[in-house]
Coordinates of C-alpha atoms in Angstrom, one line a residue:
Chain A
X256 CA -24.7 -16.3 -10.9
X257 CA -25.2 -13.6 -13.5
X258 CA -25.5 -11.0 -10.7
X259 CA -22.3 -12.3 -9.2
X260 CA -20.4 -12.0 -12.5
X261 CA -21.8 -8.5 -13.1
X262 CA -20.7 -7.5 -9.6
X263 CA -17.3 -8.9 -10.3
X264 CA -17.0 -6.9 -13.5
X265 CA -18.1 -3.7 -11.7
X266 CA -15.6 -4.4 -8.9
X267 CA -12.8 -4.8 -11.5
X268 CA -13.7 -1.5 -13.1
X269 CA -13.8 0.2 -9.8
X270 CA -10.5 -1.1 -8.7
X271 CA -8.9 0.0 -11.9
X272 CA -10.4 3.5 -11.6
X273 CA -9.3 3.8 -8.0
X274 CA -5.8 2.5 -8.7
X275 CA -5.4 5.2 -11.4
X276 CA -6.9 7.9 -9.2
X277 CA -4.6 7.2 -6.2
X278 CA -1.6 7.0 -8.4
X279 CA -1.4 10.8 -8.3
X280 CA -1.4 10.8 -4.5
X281 CA 1.8 8.9 -3.9
X282 CA 3.1 11.3 -1.3
X283 CA -0.1 10.9 0.8
X284 CA 0.1 7.1 0.3
X285 CA 3.7 7.2 1.6
X286 CA 2.5 8.9 4.8
X287 CA -0.1 6.1 5.2
X288 CA 2.7 3.5 4.8
X289 CA 4.8 5.2 7.4
X290 CA 1.9 5.4 9.8
X291 CA 1.1 1.7 9.3
X292 CA 4.6 0.4 9.9
X293 CA 5.6 2.4 13.0
X294 CA 3.7 0.3 15.6
X295 CA 5.0 -3.1 14.2
X296 CA 8.5 -1.7 14.0
X297 CA 8.4 -0.6 17.6
X298 CA 7.1 -4.0 18.6
X299 CA 10.0 -5.5 16.7
X300 CA 12.6 -3.5 18.5
X301 CA 11.0 -4.0 21.9
X302 CA 10.7 -7.8 21.7
X303 CA 14.1 -8.1 20.0
X304 CA 15.5 -6.4 23.1
X305 CA 13.7 -8.9 25.3
X306 CA 14.7 -12.0 23.2
X307 CA 17.9 -10.9 21.4
X308 CA 18.9 -14.4 20.4
X309 CA 15.5 -15.5 19.0
X310 CA 15.4 -15.0 15.2
X311 CA 11.7 -15.9 15.2
X312 CA 10.8 -12.6 16.7
X313 CA 12.3 -10.6 13.8
X314 CA 10.7 -12.9 11.3
X315 CA 7.3 -12.6 13.0
X316 CA 7.4 -8.8 13.1
X317 CA 8.6 -8.5 9.5
X318 CA 5.5 -10.6 8.6
X319 CA 3.3 -8.4 10.8
X320 CA 4.5 -5.3 8.9
X321 CA 3.6 -6.9 5.6
X322 CA 0.2 -8.2 6.9
X323 CA -0.6 -4.7 8.3
X324 CA 0.2 -3.0 4.9
X325 CA -1.8 -5.6 3.0
X326 CA -4.9 -5.3 5.3
X327 CA -5.1 -1.6 6.2
X328 CA -8.6 -0.2 5.9
X329 CA -9.6 3.4 5.9
X330 CA -13.4 3.3 5.6
X331 CA -13.7 6.0 8.3
X332 CA -12.3 8.3 5.6
X333 CA -13.4 6.8 2.4
X334 CA -17.0 5.9 3.4
X335 CA -18.0 7.8 6.6
X336 CA -17.1 11.1 5.1
X337 CA -19.7 10.4 2.3
X338 CA -22.4 10.1 5.0
X339 CA -21.2 13.4 6.6
X340 CA -21.1 15.4 3.4
X341 CA -24.2 13.8 1.8
X342 CA -22.5 12.3 -1.3
X343 CA -23.6 8.9 -0.2
X344 CA -26.8 9.8 -1.9
X345 CA -25.1 9.6 -5.3
X346 CA -23.9 6.1 -4.4
X347 CA -27.3 5.0 -3.3
X348 CA -28.8 6.1 -6.6
X349 CA -26.4 4.0 -8.7
X350 CA -27.6 0.6 -10.0
X351 CA -25.0 -1.3 -8.0
X352 CA -24.4 -2.1 -4.4
X353 CA -22.7 0.8 -2.5
X354 CA -20.2 -1.7 -1.0
X355 CA -18.7 -2.4 -4.5
X356 CA -17.3 1.2 -4.5
X357 CA -16.1 0.9 -0.9
X358 CA -14.4 -2.5 -1.6
X359 CA -12.9 -1.2 -4.9
X360 CA -11.3 1.8 -3.1
X361 CA -10.1 -0.4 -0.2
X362 CA -8.3 -2.9 -2.5
X363 CA -6.8 -0.1 -4.6
X364 CA -5.3 1.6 -1.5
X365 CA -4.1 -1.7 -0.1
X366 CA -2.4 -2.4 -3.4
X367 CA -0.6 0.9 -3.3
X368 CA 0.4 0.5 0.3
X369 CA 1.8 -2.9 -0.3
X370 CA 3.8 -1.6 -3.3
X371 CA 5.1 1.4 -1.6
X372 CA 5.8 -0.4 1.7
X373 CA 7.6 -3.4 0.1
X374 CA 11.0 -1.6 0.2
X375 CA 10.6 -1.1 4.0
X376 CA 9.8 -4.7 4.5
X377 CA 12.7 -5.8 2.3
X378 CA 15.2 -3.5 4.0
X379 CA 14.1 -4.5 7.5
X380 CA 14.3 -8.2 6.5
X381 CA 17.8 -7.7 5.0
X382 CA 19.1 -5.6 7.9
X383 CA 18.0 -8.2 10.4
X384 CA 19.0 -11.1 8.2
X385 CA 15.5 -12.6 8.4
X386 CA 15.0 -15.7 6.4
X387 CA 11.5 -17.1 5.5
X388 CA 10.5 -20.6 4.6
X389 CA 8.6 -19.9 1.4
X390 CA 6.4 -22.9 1.9
X391 CA 5.2 -21.4 5.2
X392 CA 4.6 -18.1 3.4
X393 CA 2.5 -19.9 0.8
X394 CA 0.6 -21.7 3.6
X395 CA -0.2 -18.3 5.2
X396 CA -1.9 -17.0 2.0
X397 CA -5.5 -18.1 2.8
X398 CA -5.1 -16.8 6.4
X399 CA -3.9 -13.5 5.0
X400 CA -6.9 -13.3 2.6
X401 CA -9.3 -13.9 5.5
X402 CA -7.4 -11.4 7.6
X403 CA -7.9 -8.8 4.9
X404 CA -11.6 -9.6 4.8
X405 CA -11.9 -9.4 8.6
X406 CA -10.1 -6.0 8.9
X407 CA -12.3 -4.6 6.2
X408 CA -15.5 -5.9 7.9
X409 CA -14.4 -4.6 11.3
X410 CA -13.4 -1.1 10.0
X411 CA -16.5 -0.9 7.8
X412 CA -18.7 -1.9 10.7
X413 CA -17.2 0.8 12.9
X414 CA -17.4 3.3 10.0
X415 CA -21.1 2.6 9.7
X416 CA -21.5 4.3 13.2
X417 CA -21.2 7.5 11.2
X418 CA -25.0 7.1 10.6
X419 CA -25.5 7.8 14.3
X420 CA -22.6 9.8 15.5
X421 CA -20.2 12.5 14.2
X422 CA -17.3 10.9 16.1
X423 CA -16.5 8.0 13.8
X424 CA -12.8 8.6 13.9
X425 CA -12.7 8.1 17.6
X426 CA -14.8 5.0 17.3
X427 CA -12.5 3.5 14.6
X428 CA -9.4 4.7 16.6
X429 CA -10.7 2.7 19.5
X430 CA -11.2 -0.3 17.2
X431 CA -7.6 0.0 16.0
X432 CA -6.3 0.1 19.5
X433 CA -8.0 -3.3 20.1
X434 CA -6.3 -4.7 17.0
X435 CA -3.0 -3.4 18.2
X436 CA -3.4 -4.9 21.7
X437 CA -5.1 -8.2 21.0
X438 CA -4.1 -8.7 17.3
X439 CA -0.4 -9.5 17.9
X440 CA 1.3 -6.1 17.2
X441 CA 1.9 -5.0 20.8
X442 CA 3.2 -8.5 21.5
X443 CA 3.0 -11.9 19.8
X444 CA -0.1 -13.3 21.5
X445 CA 1.8 -16.4 22.6
X446 CA 3.7 -14.1 24.9
X447 CA 0.6 -12.7 26.6
X448 CA -0.3 -13.9 30.1
X449 CA -2.3 -17.1 29.9
X450 CA -5.8 -15.6 30.6
X451 CA -5.3 -12.7 28.1
X452 CA -3.9 -15.1 25.5
X453 CA -7.1 -17.3 25.8
X454 CA -9.2 -14.1 25.4
X455 CA -7.2 -12.9 22.5
X456 CA -7.5 -16.3 20.7
X457 CA -11.3 -16.0 20.9
X458 CA -11.6 -12.4 19.7
X459 CA -11.4 -11.6 16.0
X460 CA -8.3 -9.4 16.2
X461 CA -5.8 -12.2 16.3
X462 CA -7.2 -13.5 13.0
X463 CA -6.7 -10.0 11.5
X464 CA -3.0 -9.8 12.1
X465 CA -1.1 -12.2 14.3
X466 CA -2.4 -15.5 12.9
X467 CA -1.4 -15.0 9.3
X468 CA 1.9 -13.5 10.4
X469 CA 2.6 -16.5 12.6
X470 CA 1.8 -18.9 9.9
X471 CA 4.0 -17.0 7.3
X472 CA 6.8 -16.7 9.8
X473 CA 6.7 -20.4 10.5
X474 CA 6.2 -19.9 14.3
X475 CA 2.9 -21.7 14.0
X476 CA 2.5 -24.6 11.6
X477 CA -1.3 -24.5 11.3
X478 CA -4.2 -22.6 12.6
X479 CA -7.9 -22.7 12.3
X480 CA -9.3 -21.2 9.2
X481 CA -12.7 -22.0 10.7
X482 CA -12.0 -19.5 13.5
X483 CA -11.5 -16.8 10.9
X484 CA -14.5 -17.9 8.9
X485 CA -16.8 -17.8 11.9
X486 CA -15.8 -14.2 12.6
X487 CA -16.2 -13.3 8.9
X488 CA -19.7 -14.7 8.9
X489 CA -20.6 -13.0 12.2
X490 CA -19.2 -9.6 11.2
X491 CA -20.9 -9.8 7.8
X492 CA -24.2 -10.4 9.5
X493 CA -23.7 -7.5 11.9
X494 CA -22.6 -5.2 9.0
X495 CA -25.7 -6.1 7.0
X496 CA -28.0 -5.4 9.9
X497 CA -26.3 -2.1 10.7
X498 CA -26.2 -1.1 7.0
X499 CA -30.0 -1.5 6.7
X500 CA -30.7 0.3 9.9
X501 CA -28.2 3.1 8.9
X502 CA -29.7 3.6 5.5
X503 CA -33.2 3.8 6.9
X504 CA -31.9 6.5 9.3
X505 CA -29.9 8.4 6.6
X506 CA -31.4 11.6 5.3
X507 CA -29.4 13.3 2.6
X508 CA -27.9 16.7 3.2
X509 CA -30.4 19.4 2.3
X510 CA -33.4 17.2 2.6
Chain B
X150 CA 2.9 39.8 29.1
X151 CA 0.8 40.7 26.1
X152 CA 1.5 37.4 24.6
X153 CA 0.5 35.6 27.8
X154 CA -2.8 37.5 27.8
X155 CA -3.3 36.6 24.2
X156 CA -2.6 32.9 25.0
X157 CA -5.1 33.0 27.9
X158 CA -7.7 34.7 25.7
X159 CA -7.3 32.1 22.9
X160 CA -7.4 29.2 25.5
X161 CA -10.6 30.6 27.1
X162 CA -12.4 30.9 23.7
X163 CA -11.3 27.4 22.6
X164 CA -12.5 26.0 25.9
X165 CA -16.0 27.5 25.6
X166 CA -16.2 26.2 22.0
X167 CA -15.1 22.7 23.2
X168 CA -17.5 22.2 26.1
X169 CA -20.4 23.1 24.0
X170 CA -20.1 19.6 22.3
X171 CA -20.7 17.2 25.2
X172 CA -20.6 14.0 23.1
X173 CA -17.2 15.0 21.7
X174 CA -16.0 15.6 25.2
X175 CA -17.1 12.1 26.3
X176 CA -15.4 10.5 23.3
X177 CA -12.2 12.5 23.8
X178 CA -12.0 11.4 27.5
X179 CA -12.7 7.8 26.5
X180 CA -10.1 7.8 23.7
X181 CA -7.5 9.4 26.0
X182 CA -8.1 6.7 28.6
X183 CA -8.0 3.8 26.1
X184 CA -5.0 5.2 24.2
X185 CA -2.9 5.5 27.3
X186 CA -4.3 2.2 28.7
X187 CA -3.2 0.4 25.5
X188 CA 0.3 2.0 25.7
X189 CA 0.7 0.9 29.3
X190 CA -0.7 -2.6 28.6
X191 CA 1.8 -3.1 25.8
X192 CA 4.6 -2.3 28.2
X193 CA 3.2 -4.3 31.1
X194 CA 3.1 -7.3 28.8
X195 CA 6.8 -7.0 28.3
X196 CA 7.4 -7.0 32.0
X197 CA 5.5 -10.3 32.4
X198 CA 8.5 -11.7 30.4
X199 CA 11.4 -9.7 31.7
X200 CA 12.5 -7.8 34.8
X201 CA 14.1 -5.0 32.8
X202 CA 14.0 -3.8 29.3
X203 CA 17.2 -2.3 27.9
X204 CA 18.2 -1.6 31.5
X205 CA 14.9 0.1 32.4
X206 CA 12.7 -1.2 35.2
X207 CA 8.9 -1.3 35.2
X208 CA 8.7 1.8 37.4
X209 CA 11.2 3.7 35.2
X210 CA 9.1 2.8 32.2
X211 CA 6.0 4.1 33.9
X212 CA 7.7 7.4 34.6
X213 CA 8.8 7.5 31.0
X214 CA 5.3 6.9 29.7
X215 CA 3.9 9.5 32.2
X216 CA 6.4 12.1 31.0
X217 CA 5.8 11.3 27.4
X218 CA 2.1 11.5 27.9
X219 CA 2.4 14.9 29.7
X220 CA 4.5 16.4 26.9
X221 CA 2.3 14.8 24.2
X222 CA -0.8 16.3 25.9
X223 CA 0.7 19.7 26.0
X224 CA 1.8 19.4 22.4
X225 CA -1.7 18.4 21.2
X226 CA -3.3 21.1 23.4
X227 CA -1.2 24.1 22.4
X228 CA 0.9 23.3 19.3
X229 CA -0.9 20.9 17.0
X230 CA -4.1 22.9 16.6
X231 CA -2.0 25.7 15.1
X232 CA 0.8 24.0 13.2
X233 CA -0.6 20.6 12.1
X234 CA -1.3 20.8 8.4
X235 CA 0.2 24.3 8.2
X236 CA 1.1 24.1 4.5
X237 CA -2.6 23.5 3.8
X238 CA -4.3 25.7 6.3
X239 CA -1.7 28.4 6.8
X240 CA -0.2 28.9 3.4
X241 CA -2.5 27.5 0.7
X242 CA -5.8 28.6 2.4
X243 CA -4.4 31.9 3.5
X244 CA -4.8 31.8 7.3
X245 CA -1.3 33.3 7.6
X246 CA -2.4 36.4 5.7
X247 CA -4.8 37.1 8.5
X248 CA -2.2 36.7 11.1
X249 CA 0.2 39.0 9.3
X250 CA -2.4 41.8 9.5
X251 CA -2.8 41.5 13.2
X252 CA -0.8 43.6 15.7
X253 CA 1.1 40.7 17.4
X254 CA 4.0 38.5 16.5
X255 CA 3.0 36.4 13.5
X256 CA 5.1 33.5 14.8
X257 CA 3.2 33.5 18.1
X258 CA -0.2 33.8 16.4
X259 CA 0.6 31.1 13.9
X260 CA 2.0 28.6 16.4
X261 CA 0.2 29.2 19.7
X262 CA -2.9 31.3 19.4
X263 CA -5.4 28.3 19.1
X264 CA -5.7 25.4 21.5
X265 CA -7.6 22.2 22.1
X266 CA -8.3 22.4 25.9
X267 CA -9.9 18.9 26.0
X268 CA -6.6 17.4 25.2
X269 CA -5.4 18.5 28.6
X270 CA -7.0 15.3 29.8
X271 CA -3.9 13.6 28.4
X272 CA -1.8 15.8 30.6
X273 CA -3.8 14.8 33.7
X274 CA -3.5 11.1 32.8
X275 CA 0.2 11.6 32.2
X276 CA 0.6 13.1 35.7
X277 CA -1.3 10.1 37.1
X278 CA 1.0 7.6 35.4
X279 CA 4.0 9.6 36.5
X280 CA 2.8 9.4 40.1
X281 CA 2.2 5.6 39.7
X282 CA 5.8 5.2 38.4
X283 CA 7.3 7.2 41.2
X284 CA 5.3 5.3 43.8
X285 CA 6.5 2.0 42.3
X286 CA 10.1 3.0 42.1
X287 CA 12.6 1.7 44.6
X288 CA 13.7 5.1 45.7
X289 CA 12.1 8.5 46.1
X290 CA 13.4 11.1 43.6
X291 CA 15.8 13.7 45.0
X292 CA 15.0 17.4 44.9
X293 CA 17.8 17.8 42.4
X294 CA 16.2 15.0 40.3
X295 CA 12.8 16.7 40.3
X296 CA 14.3 20.1 39.4
X297 CA 16.3 18.5 36.6
X298 CA 13.2 16.7 35.3
X299 CA 11.3 20.0 35.3
X300 CA 14.0 21.9 33.4
X301 CA 14.3 19.1 30.9
X302 CA 10.6 18.8 30.4
X303 CA 10.4 22.5 29.6
X304 CA 13.4 22.1 27.3
X305 CA 11.6 19.2 25.7
X306 CA 8.5 21.3 25.2
X307 CA 10.6 24.1 23.6
X308 CA 12.3 21.7 21.3
X309 CA 8.8 20.2 20.4
X310 CA 7.5 23.7 19.5
X311 CA 10.6 24.6 17.6
X312 CA 10.5 21.4 15.5
X313 CA 6.9 22.0 14.6
X314 CA 7.7 25.6 13.6
X315 CA 10.7 24.4 11.5
X316 CA 8.5 21.8 9.7
X317 CA 5.9 24.5 9.1
X318 CA 8.6 26.8 7.7
X319 CA 9.3 24.3 5.0
X320 CA 6.0 25.2 3.5
X321 CA 7.4 28.7 2.6
X322 CA 9.6 26.9 0.1
X323 CA 7.6 23.8 -0.7
X324 CA 3.9 24.5 0.0
X325 CA 2.9 21.0 -1.1
X326 CA 5.4 19.2 1.2
X327 CA 3.5 17.8 4.2
X328 CA 5.9 16.2 6.7
X329 CA 3.6 16.3 9.8
X330 CA 2.8 12.6 9.5
X331 CA 6.4 11.6 9.5
X332 CA 7.0 13.9 12.5
X333 CA 4.1 12.4 14.4
X334 CA 5.2 8.9 13.4
X335 CA 8.7 9.6 14.7
X336 CA 7.0 10.9 17.9
X337 CA 5.7 7.4 18.6
X338 CA 9.3 6.3 19.2
X339 CA 9.6 8.7 22.1
X340 CA 7.3 6.4 24.2
X341 CA 10.3 4.0 24.6
X342 CA 13.8 4.6 25.8
X343 CA 16.2 5.1 22.9
X344 CA 18.3 2.2 24.4
X345 CA 15.7 -0.2 23.0
X346 CA 16.4 0.8 19.4
X347 CA 19.2 -0.2 17.1
X348 CA 22.2 2.1 16.8
X349 CA 21.3 4.0 13.6
X350 CA 17.8 4.6 14.8
X351 CA 19.1 5.7 18.2
X352 CA 21.4 8.3 16.6
X353 CA 18.4 9.5 14.5
X354 CA 16.2 9.8 17.5
X355 CA 18.8 11.6 19.5
X356 CA 20.2 14.1 17.0
X357 CA 17.8 14.5 14.1
X358 CA 14.4 14.0 15.7
X359 CA 15.5 14.5 19.3
X360 CA 12.8 12.3 20.8
X361 CA 15.2 11.2 23.5
X362 CA 14.9 14.7 24.9
X363 CA 11.1 14.4 25.1
X364 CA 10.8 11.6 27.6
X365 CA 13.9 9.4 28.0
X366 CA 16.3 12.1 29.2
X367 CA 13.9 13.8 31.8
X368 CA 12.8 10.4 33.1
X369 CA 16.5 9.4 33.6
X370 CA 17.1 12.6 35.5
X371 CA 14.1 12.1 37.8
X372 CA 14.9 8.6 38.9
X373 CA 18.6 8.1 38.4
X374 CA 19.7 11.6 39.5
X375 CA 20.5 14.7 37.5
X376 CA 23.8 15.2 35.7
X377 CA 24.4 19.0 35.3
X378 CA 26.0 18.4 31.9
X379 CA 22.9 16.7 30.7
X380 CA 20.6 19.5 31.9
X381 CA 22.9 22.1 30.3
X382 CA 22.8 20.2 27.1
X383 CA 19.0 20.1 27.2
X384 CA 18.8 23.8 27.8
X385 CA 21.3 24.5 25.0
X386 CA 19.4 22.3 22.6
X387 CA 16.1 24.1 23.5
X388 CA 17.8 27.6 23.0
X389 CA 19.4 26.5 19.8
X390 CA 16.2 25.0 18.4
X391 CA 14.1 28.0 19.3
X392 CA 16.6 30.4 17.8
X393 CA 16.7 28.3 14.6
X394 CA 12.9 28.2 14.5
X395 CA 12.7 32.1 14.8
X396 CA 15.3 32.6 12.1
X397 CA 13.7 30.1 9.8
X398 CA 10.3 31.8 10.3
X399 CA 11.8 35.2 9.5
X400 CA 13.5 33.9 6.4
X401 CA 10.2 32.2 5.4
X402 CA 8.2 35.4 5.8
X403 CA 10.7 37.3 3.7
X404 CA 10.0 34.9 0.9
X405 CA 6.2 34.7 1.5
X406 CA 4.1 36.8 -0.9
X407 CA 0.5 35.9 0.2
X408 CA -1.8 33.0 -0.4
X409 CA -3.4 34.5 -3.5
X410 CA -0.3 35.9 -5.2

């Protein structure tokens, strides 16, 4: 219990530190926002052209934009680069789990992206006259929290491959393509052909993006939190195994 | 001729550097396949729900994606390695100083001397998708359509180069302004016909960031027949954009005083 509380305090400090550090990089953060919103916006236009009279499409994609901004993860930059340039050694020597720093930075960046991306979400919503049922949005909150955990675990898992390869950006890029295709950005997964829809509902990517967006948009009244929790447990296990194997393999630059 | 020889020499050196890293080569091939596969899958999903999208059939969409991929491949092969992050690498880190001292056009050296030959995989894949689209189309493209497509693709490439140069030129006045990401984000819209987007965005993608010229317009010419006025407009846009880029570069150089000054 005491360890948990100490970790919480450390995480709080780290988030505060990172929020302040990133506050000077608002232009760069804005570029991240733009990169994040392009794919959902294209999906919005494409599917609105297919179903011009269905307001649920616009509502769903506005929710996807927001979910994307709130769950973006960049561990291939913030963590893998530390393996490549050897500064991970500093983190390993600190009397705290390395992941505290990684999570702290992740949450700080997400906070900034949400703040800077909010006007885009608002403007899109107003332009398309999208109305949300706020009770549905509230119901979507736990799904969103688990989605954020899932995206982090997935990206961190792929970022850990930096221990074995120097092509981590390609690996994470491939992982992002899977989220785009099966997560509900390329198309709401209810619109996928039956076989692909069933596959997508089993994979973790739907829980990272489409599920919380559908709940918040009111196009789905309830979903299985258990499905997200199973994937959280599974990915956490894989991350822990990979982390241990990776650290054993890691040799600091210069050693 | 001298510039062509320089381009060939730069390409040859880059190719030898690239093939030395076989794992990178394998990943680049894999990522090119999956990237294009994802883009095609996203479109094919749409066509399980509709016969046409904004008046475009599946075959026309494939031609569009093929053309887009081809031009994107050429951009990432020849233009991006030079002008991506130009404010950082060219101005602030002083690479431009080195180019200015060499006995060749600084605009050429800054915008075309380096290349990423492995990205040509994207061009090959684009040609493959283009062939798939043509084979799936109801009618075979006419000779005029093919010629119009070729001219418009070249025009699209020139506009792409000119836009990258114009963005790079901004660094002469505002070295900390980095607009590449916005440009590359706008580029993503080129994968779809502009008819899909709402009117304000359509105007933006036609006149400000002319993404329509990259893939939509050449694809229309190939499958629906070439309109001479459209080809002339494309050539004029390319000429205008290239002239503007050259003038902006010259004006920027007059202002430039070196990375360390």
